[in-house]
Short mmCIF file of C-alpha atoms in Angstrom, two decimals:
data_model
loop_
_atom_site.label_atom_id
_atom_site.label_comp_id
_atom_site.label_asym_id
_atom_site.label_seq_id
_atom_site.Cartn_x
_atom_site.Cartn_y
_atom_site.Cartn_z
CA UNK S 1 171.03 63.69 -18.26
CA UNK S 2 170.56 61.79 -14.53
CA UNK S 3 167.23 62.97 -13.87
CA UNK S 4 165.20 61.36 -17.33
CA UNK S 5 167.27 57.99 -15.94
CA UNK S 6 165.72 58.59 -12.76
CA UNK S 7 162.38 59.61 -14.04
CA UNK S 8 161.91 55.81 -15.80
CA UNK S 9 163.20 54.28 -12.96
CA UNK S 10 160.44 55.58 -10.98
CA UNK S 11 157.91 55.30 -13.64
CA UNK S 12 159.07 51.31 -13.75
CA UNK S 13 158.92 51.01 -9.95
CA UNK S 14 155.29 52.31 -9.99
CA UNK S 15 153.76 50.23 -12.89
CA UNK S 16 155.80 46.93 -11.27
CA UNK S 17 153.51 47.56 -8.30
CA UNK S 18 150.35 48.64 -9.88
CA UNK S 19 150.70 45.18 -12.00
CA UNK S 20 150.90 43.17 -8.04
CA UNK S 21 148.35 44.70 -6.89
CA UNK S 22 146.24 44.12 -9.97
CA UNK S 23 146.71 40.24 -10.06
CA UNK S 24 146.87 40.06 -5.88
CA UNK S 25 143.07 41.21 -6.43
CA UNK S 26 142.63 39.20 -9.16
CA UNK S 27 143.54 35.64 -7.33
CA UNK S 28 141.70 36.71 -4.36
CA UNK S 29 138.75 36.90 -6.89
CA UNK S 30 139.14 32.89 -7.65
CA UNK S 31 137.15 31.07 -4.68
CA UNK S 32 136.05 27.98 -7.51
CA UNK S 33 139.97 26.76 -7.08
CA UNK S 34 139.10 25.83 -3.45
CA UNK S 35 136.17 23.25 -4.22
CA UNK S 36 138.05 21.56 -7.00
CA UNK S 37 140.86 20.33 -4.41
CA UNK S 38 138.28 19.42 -1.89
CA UNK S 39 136.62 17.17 -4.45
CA UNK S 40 139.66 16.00 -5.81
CA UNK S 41 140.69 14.59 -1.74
CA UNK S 42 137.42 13.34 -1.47
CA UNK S 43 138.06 10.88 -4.22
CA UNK S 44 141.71 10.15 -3.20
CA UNK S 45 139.82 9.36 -0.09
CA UNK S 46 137.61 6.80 -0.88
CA UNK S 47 138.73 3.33 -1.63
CA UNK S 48 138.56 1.92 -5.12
CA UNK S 49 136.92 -1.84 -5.45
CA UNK S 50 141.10 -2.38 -6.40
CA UNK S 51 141.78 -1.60 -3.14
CA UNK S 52 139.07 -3.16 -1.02
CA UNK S 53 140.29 -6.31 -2.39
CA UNK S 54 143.26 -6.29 -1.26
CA UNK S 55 142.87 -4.48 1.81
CA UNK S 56 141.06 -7.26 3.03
CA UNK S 57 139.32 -5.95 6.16
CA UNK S 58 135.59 -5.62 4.21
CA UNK S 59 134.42 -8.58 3.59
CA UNK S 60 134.46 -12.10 4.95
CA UNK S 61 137.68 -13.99 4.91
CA UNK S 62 136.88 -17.10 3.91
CA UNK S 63 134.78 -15.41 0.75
CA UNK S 64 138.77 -13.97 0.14
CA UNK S 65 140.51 -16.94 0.90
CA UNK S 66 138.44 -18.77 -2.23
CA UNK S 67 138.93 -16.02 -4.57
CA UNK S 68 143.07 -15.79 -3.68
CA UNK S 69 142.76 -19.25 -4.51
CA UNK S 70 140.90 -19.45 -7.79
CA UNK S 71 143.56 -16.28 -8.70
CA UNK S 72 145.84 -18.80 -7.77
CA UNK S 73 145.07 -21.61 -9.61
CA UNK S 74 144.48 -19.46 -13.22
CA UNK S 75 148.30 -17.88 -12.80
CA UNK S 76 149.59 -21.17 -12.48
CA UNK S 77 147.57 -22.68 -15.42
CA UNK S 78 148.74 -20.23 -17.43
CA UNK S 79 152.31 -20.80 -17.16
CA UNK S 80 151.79 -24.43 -17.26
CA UNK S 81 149.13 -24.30 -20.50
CA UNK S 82 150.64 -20.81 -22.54
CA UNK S 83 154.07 -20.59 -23.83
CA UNK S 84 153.68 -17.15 -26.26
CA UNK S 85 152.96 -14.45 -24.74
CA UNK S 86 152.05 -11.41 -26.82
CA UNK S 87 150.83 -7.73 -26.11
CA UNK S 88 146.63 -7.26 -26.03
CA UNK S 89 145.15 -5.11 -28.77
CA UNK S 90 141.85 -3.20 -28.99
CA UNK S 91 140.14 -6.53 -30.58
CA UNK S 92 140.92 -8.48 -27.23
CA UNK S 93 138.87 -5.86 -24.97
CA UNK S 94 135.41 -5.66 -26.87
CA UNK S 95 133.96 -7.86 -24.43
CA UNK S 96 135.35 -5.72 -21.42
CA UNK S 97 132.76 -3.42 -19.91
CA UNK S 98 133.94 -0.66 -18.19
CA UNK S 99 132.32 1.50 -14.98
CA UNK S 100 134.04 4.69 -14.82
CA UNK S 101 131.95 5.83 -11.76
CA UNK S 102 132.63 2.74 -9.63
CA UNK S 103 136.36 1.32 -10.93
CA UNK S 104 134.87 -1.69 -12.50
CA UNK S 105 135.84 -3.59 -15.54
CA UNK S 106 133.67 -7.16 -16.24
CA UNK S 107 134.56 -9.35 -19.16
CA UNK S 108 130.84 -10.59 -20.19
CA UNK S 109 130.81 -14.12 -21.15
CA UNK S 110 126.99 -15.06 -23.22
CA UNK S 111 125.49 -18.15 -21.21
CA UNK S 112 126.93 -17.44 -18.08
CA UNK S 113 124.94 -14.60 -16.57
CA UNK S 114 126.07 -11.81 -18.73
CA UNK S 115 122.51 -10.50 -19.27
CA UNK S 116 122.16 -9.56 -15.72
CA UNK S 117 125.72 -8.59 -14.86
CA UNK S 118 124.71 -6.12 -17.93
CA UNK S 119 121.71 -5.00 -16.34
CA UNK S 120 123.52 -4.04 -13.28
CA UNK S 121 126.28 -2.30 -15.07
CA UNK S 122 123.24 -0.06 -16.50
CA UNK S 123 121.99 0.65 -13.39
CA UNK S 124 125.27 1.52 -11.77
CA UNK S 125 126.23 3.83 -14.68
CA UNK S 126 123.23 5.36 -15.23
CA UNK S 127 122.27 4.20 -18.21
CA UNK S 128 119.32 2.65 -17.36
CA UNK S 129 116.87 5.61 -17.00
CA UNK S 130 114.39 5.67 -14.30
CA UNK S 131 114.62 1.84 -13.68
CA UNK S 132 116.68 0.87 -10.34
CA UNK S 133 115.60 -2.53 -10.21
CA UNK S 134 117.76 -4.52 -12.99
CA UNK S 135 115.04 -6.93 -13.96
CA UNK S 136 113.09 -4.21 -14.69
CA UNK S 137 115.40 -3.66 -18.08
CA UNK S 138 114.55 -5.80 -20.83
CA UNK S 139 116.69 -8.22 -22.08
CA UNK S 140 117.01 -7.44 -25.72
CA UNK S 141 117.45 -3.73 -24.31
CA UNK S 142 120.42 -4.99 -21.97
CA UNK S 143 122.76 -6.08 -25.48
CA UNK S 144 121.85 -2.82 -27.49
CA UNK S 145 125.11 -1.50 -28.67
CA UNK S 146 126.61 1.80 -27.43
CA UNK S 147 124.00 1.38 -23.77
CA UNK S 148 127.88 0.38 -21.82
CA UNK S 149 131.28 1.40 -22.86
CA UNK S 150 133.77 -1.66 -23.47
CA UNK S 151 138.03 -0.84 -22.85
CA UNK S 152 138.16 -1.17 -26.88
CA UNK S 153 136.87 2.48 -27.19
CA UNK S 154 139.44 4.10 -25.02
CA UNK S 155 142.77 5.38 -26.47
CA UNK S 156 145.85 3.21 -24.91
CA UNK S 157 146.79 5.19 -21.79
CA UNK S 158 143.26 5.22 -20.97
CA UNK S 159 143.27 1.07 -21.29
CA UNK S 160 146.66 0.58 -19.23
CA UNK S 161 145.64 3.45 -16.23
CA UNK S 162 142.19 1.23 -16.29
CA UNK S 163 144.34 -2.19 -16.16
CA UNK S 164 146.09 -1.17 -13.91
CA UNK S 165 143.47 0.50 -11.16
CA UNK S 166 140.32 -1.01 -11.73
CA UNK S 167 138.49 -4.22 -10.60
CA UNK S 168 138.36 -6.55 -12.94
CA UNK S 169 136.16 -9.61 -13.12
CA UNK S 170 135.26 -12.32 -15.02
CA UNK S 171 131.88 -14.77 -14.58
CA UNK S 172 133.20 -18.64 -15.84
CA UNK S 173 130.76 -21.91 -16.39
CA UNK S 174 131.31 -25.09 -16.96
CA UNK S 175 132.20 -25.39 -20.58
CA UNK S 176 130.01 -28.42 -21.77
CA UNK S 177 127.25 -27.00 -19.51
CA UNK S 178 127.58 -23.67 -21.15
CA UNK S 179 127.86 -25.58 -24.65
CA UNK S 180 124.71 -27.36 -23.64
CA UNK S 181 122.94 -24.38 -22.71
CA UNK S 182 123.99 -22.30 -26.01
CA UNK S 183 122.51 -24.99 -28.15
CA UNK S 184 119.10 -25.01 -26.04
CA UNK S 185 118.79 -21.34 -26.15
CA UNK S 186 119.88 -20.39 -29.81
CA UNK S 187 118.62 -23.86 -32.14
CA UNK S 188 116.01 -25.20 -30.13
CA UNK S 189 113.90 -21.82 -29.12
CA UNK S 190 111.09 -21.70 -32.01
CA UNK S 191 111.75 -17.24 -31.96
CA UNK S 192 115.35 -17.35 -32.96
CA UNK S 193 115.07 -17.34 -36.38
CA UNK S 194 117.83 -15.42 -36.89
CA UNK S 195 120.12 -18.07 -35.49
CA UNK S 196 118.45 -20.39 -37.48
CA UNK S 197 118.91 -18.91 -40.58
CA UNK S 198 122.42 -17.49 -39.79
CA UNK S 199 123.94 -20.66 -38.82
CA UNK S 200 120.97 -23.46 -39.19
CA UNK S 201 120.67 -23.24 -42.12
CA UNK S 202 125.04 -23.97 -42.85
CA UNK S 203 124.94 -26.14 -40.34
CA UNK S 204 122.26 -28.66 -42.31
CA UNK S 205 123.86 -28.01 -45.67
CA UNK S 206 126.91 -29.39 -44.32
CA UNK S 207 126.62 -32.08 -42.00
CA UNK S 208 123.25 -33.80 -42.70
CA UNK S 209 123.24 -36.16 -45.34
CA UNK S 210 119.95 -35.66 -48.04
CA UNK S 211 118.89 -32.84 -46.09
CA UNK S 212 115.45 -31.73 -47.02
CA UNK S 213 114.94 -28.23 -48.78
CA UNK S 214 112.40 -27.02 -46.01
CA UNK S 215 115.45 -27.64 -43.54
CA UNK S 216 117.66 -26.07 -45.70
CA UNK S 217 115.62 -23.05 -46.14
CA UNK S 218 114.81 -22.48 -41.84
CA UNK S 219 117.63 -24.06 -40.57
CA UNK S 220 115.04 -24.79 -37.29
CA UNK S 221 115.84 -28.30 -36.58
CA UNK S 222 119.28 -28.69 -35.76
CA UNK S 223 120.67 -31.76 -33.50
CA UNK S 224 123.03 -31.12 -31.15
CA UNK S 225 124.89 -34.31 -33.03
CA UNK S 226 125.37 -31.60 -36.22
CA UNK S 227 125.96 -28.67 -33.75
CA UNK S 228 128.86 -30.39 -32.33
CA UNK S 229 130.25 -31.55 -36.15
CA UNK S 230 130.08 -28.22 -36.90
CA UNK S 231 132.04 -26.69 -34.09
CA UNK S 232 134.83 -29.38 -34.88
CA UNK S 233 135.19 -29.27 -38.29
CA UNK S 234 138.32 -26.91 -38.96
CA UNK S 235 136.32 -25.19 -41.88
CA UNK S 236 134.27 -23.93 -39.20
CA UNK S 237 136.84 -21.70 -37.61
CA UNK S 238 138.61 -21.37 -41.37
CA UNK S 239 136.02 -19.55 -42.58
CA UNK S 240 135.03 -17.13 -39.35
CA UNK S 241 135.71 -16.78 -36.13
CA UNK S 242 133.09 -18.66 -33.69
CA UNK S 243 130.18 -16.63 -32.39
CA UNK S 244 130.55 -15.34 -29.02
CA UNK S 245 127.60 -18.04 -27.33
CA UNK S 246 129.71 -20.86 -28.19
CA UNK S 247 133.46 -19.28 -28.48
CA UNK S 248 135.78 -20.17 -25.69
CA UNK S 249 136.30 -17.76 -22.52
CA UNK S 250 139.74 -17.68 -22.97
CA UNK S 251 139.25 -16.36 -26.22
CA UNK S 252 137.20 -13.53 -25.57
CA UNK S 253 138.46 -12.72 -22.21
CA UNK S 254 142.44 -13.69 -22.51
CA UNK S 255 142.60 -14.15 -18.80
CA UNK S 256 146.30 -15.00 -19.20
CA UNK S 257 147.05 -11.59 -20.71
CA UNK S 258 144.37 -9.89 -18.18
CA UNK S 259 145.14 -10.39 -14.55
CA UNK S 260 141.68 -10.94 -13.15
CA UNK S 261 141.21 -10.15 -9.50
CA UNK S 262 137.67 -11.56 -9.16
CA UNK S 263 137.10 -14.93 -11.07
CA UNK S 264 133.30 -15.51 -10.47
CA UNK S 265 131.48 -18.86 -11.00
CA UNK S 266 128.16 -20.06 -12.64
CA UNK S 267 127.88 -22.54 -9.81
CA UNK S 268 128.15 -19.89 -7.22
CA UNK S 269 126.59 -16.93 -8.70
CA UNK S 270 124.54 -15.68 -5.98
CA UNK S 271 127.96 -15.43 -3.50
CA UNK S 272 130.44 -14.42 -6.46
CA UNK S 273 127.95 -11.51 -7.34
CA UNK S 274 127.39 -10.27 -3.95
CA UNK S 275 130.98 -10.49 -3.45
CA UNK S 276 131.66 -8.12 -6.59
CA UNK S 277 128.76 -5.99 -5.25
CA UNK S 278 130.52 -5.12 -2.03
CA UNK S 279 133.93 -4.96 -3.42
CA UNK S 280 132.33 -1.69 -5.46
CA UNK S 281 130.56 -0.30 -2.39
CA UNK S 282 127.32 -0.91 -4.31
CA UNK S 283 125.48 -3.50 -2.44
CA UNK S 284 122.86 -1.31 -0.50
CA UNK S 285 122.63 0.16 -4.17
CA UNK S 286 121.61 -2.84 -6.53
CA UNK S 287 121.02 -6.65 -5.89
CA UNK S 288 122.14 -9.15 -8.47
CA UNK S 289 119.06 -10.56 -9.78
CA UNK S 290 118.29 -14.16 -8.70
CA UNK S 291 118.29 -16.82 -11.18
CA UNK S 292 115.69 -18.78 -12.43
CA UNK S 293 117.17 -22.42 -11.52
CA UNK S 294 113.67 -24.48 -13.23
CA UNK S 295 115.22 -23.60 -16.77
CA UNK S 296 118.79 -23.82 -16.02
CA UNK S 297 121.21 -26.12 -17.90
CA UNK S 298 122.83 -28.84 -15.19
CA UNK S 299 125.33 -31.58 -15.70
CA UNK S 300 122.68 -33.65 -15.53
CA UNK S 301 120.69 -32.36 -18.36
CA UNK S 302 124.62 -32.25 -20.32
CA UNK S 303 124.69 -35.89 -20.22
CA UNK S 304 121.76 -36.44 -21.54
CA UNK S 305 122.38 -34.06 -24.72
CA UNK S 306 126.42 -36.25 -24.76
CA UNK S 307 124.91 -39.76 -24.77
CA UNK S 308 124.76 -39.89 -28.34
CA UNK S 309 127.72 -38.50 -29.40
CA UNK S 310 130.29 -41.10 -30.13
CA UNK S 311 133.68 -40.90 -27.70
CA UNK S 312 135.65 -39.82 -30.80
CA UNK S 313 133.76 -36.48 -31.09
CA UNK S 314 133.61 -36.00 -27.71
CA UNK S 315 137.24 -36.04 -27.41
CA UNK S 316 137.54 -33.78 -30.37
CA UNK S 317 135.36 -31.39 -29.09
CA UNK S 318 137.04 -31.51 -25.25
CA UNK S 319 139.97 -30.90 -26.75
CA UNK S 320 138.54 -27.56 -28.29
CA UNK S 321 137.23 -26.36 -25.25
CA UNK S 322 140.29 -27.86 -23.41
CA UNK S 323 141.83 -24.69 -22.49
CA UNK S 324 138.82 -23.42 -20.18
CA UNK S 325 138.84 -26.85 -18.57
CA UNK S 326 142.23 -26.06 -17.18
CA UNK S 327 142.21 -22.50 -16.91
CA UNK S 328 139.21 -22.61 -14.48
CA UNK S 329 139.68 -25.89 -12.66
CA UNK S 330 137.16 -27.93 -13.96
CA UNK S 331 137.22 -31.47 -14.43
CA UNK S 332 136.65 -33.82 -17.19
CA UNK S 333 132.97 -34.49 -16.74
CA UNK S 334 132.26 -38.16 -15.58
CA UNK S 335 129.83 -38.81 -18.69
CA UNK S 336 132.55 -38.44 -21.47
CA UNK S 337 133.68 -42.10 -22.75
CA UNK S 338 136.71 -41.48 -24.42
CA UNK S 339 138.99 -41.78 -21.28
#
């Protein structure tokens, strides 16, 4: 009766050891593990742009020194200027690019630069085919849906981890500049008739008195005058919300809900961008393309296009863009008359 007992536990004993020295062959067999970690330090080894900023030791101090400050200055605006908070949802982040390669996020604002900014973004992510040189990109082909992810598309982990560990930046302007600057480029240019007929057209119908029915049919001749009657009038925003060239950056950016570590600056483009640039590593990569400053909208050329509307408008309409006034430090320009 012993012996079959002794028999199986033999029989056990043998295929216990035949099975270890079947999987000791088997792991020995599995070199493609090794790479994976060495790949895997690599990364953990290399600084993200998060990090570079706030290491410190990369770039030049005072360059820092003005960016800690504009940080600064937006944190405390927005406990001063915002009493609600509330939690951001997929519709806030449309407007937030993302570069999974380099750890970038950039919140494009229209009329201040975004049409370069995007044509770096392309070349940094690859999207932008052979071309290396970002003016080389067309325009029109630098706003085509789908060419650059934005945080919207990413499931809610995804969003936070990105919050959390990537760089992100913002480009601001001048508000009435950038105003000034939508209206020249979108009612005034003879080959946007889709602007004209979109929102010429409404504009004319209400807020010109006797309007003729060739204006009401192109919509081609707007004033600024009507342009800024239309942006006041609470129908405006009743009926839709404003399009992104003239909405406010706080509204498509929500930099008191977003914690911005880079807060560039029309007026210093040149040094924000390069700034951003080595932040990522990238700068022996890509240059940000220079800007054409012949065509450019000044404060000068604002005043002009304010003269002849009447302090109680202007008021109005500061008041409507009063929020990126204080949010990014800029004053009350000298050329309003309602003070």
């Amino acid at each position: 009766m012993r012996k079959p007992k002794v028999i199986r536990m033999v029989f056990a004993l043998s295929l216990g050891c035949f099975i270890m020295v079947i999987f000791y062959f088997n792991s020995s067999l599995k070199p493609a593990s090794e790479p994976v970690g060495e790949r895997s330090s690599e990364q953990k080894s290399r600084r993200s742009p998060l990090q570079t900023l706030y290491d410190g030791d990369q770039v030049e101090s005072a360059v820092q020194a003005i960016h800690q400050g504009r940080r600064e200055l937006l944190e405390e605006a927005c406990r001063s200027y915002t009493r609600k908070r509330r939690v951001l949802i997929p519709e806030d982040l449309k407007h937030v690019i993302v570069d999974d390669q380099h750890g970038l996020l950039y919140c494009y604002v229209p009329k201040v630069a975004c049409t370069n900014w995007k044509r770096v973004l392309m070349v940094l992510t690859g999207v932008s085919g052979p071309h290396r040189d970002p003016l080389a990109i067309p325009a029109n082909e630098a706003h085509v849906p789908g060419n650059l992810r934005t945080l919207s598309e990413y499931s809610t982990s995804q969003i936070n981890q990105r919050l959390r560990s990537y760089l992100k930046f913002v480009f601001v302007r001048e508000p009435f500049e950038r105003l000034v600057s939508a209206y020249r480029n979108k009612f005034t240019r003879s080959y946007n008739t889709a602007f004209h007929k979109r929102y010429g057209t409404k504009i004319v119908r209400r807020h010109r008195p006797d309007p003729q029915p060739e204006a009401l049919e192109r919509g081609n001749d707007v004033s600024f005058e009507e342009f800024v009657y239309y942006l006041v009038d609470p129908a405006t925003q009743r009926e839709e919300p404003f399009n992104e060239h003239w909405e406010r950056v706080h509204s498509l950016c929500h930099p008191c809900l977003i914690h911005y570590d880079v807060v560039g600056k029309y007026e210093t483009l040149e040094q924000d961008s390069r700034y951003v640039l080595q932040l990522a590593g990238v700068e022996d990569q890509v240059s940000f393309p220079a800007s054409s400053k012949s065509t450019r909208t000044t404060g000068d050329m604002a005043a002009q296009f304010f003269h002849n509307i009447s302090p109680f408008y202007q008021k109005k309409l500061y008041n409507l863009y009063r929020m990126d006034f204080l949010l990014f430090n800029y004053s009350i320009p000298a050329y309003l008359k309602f003070r």
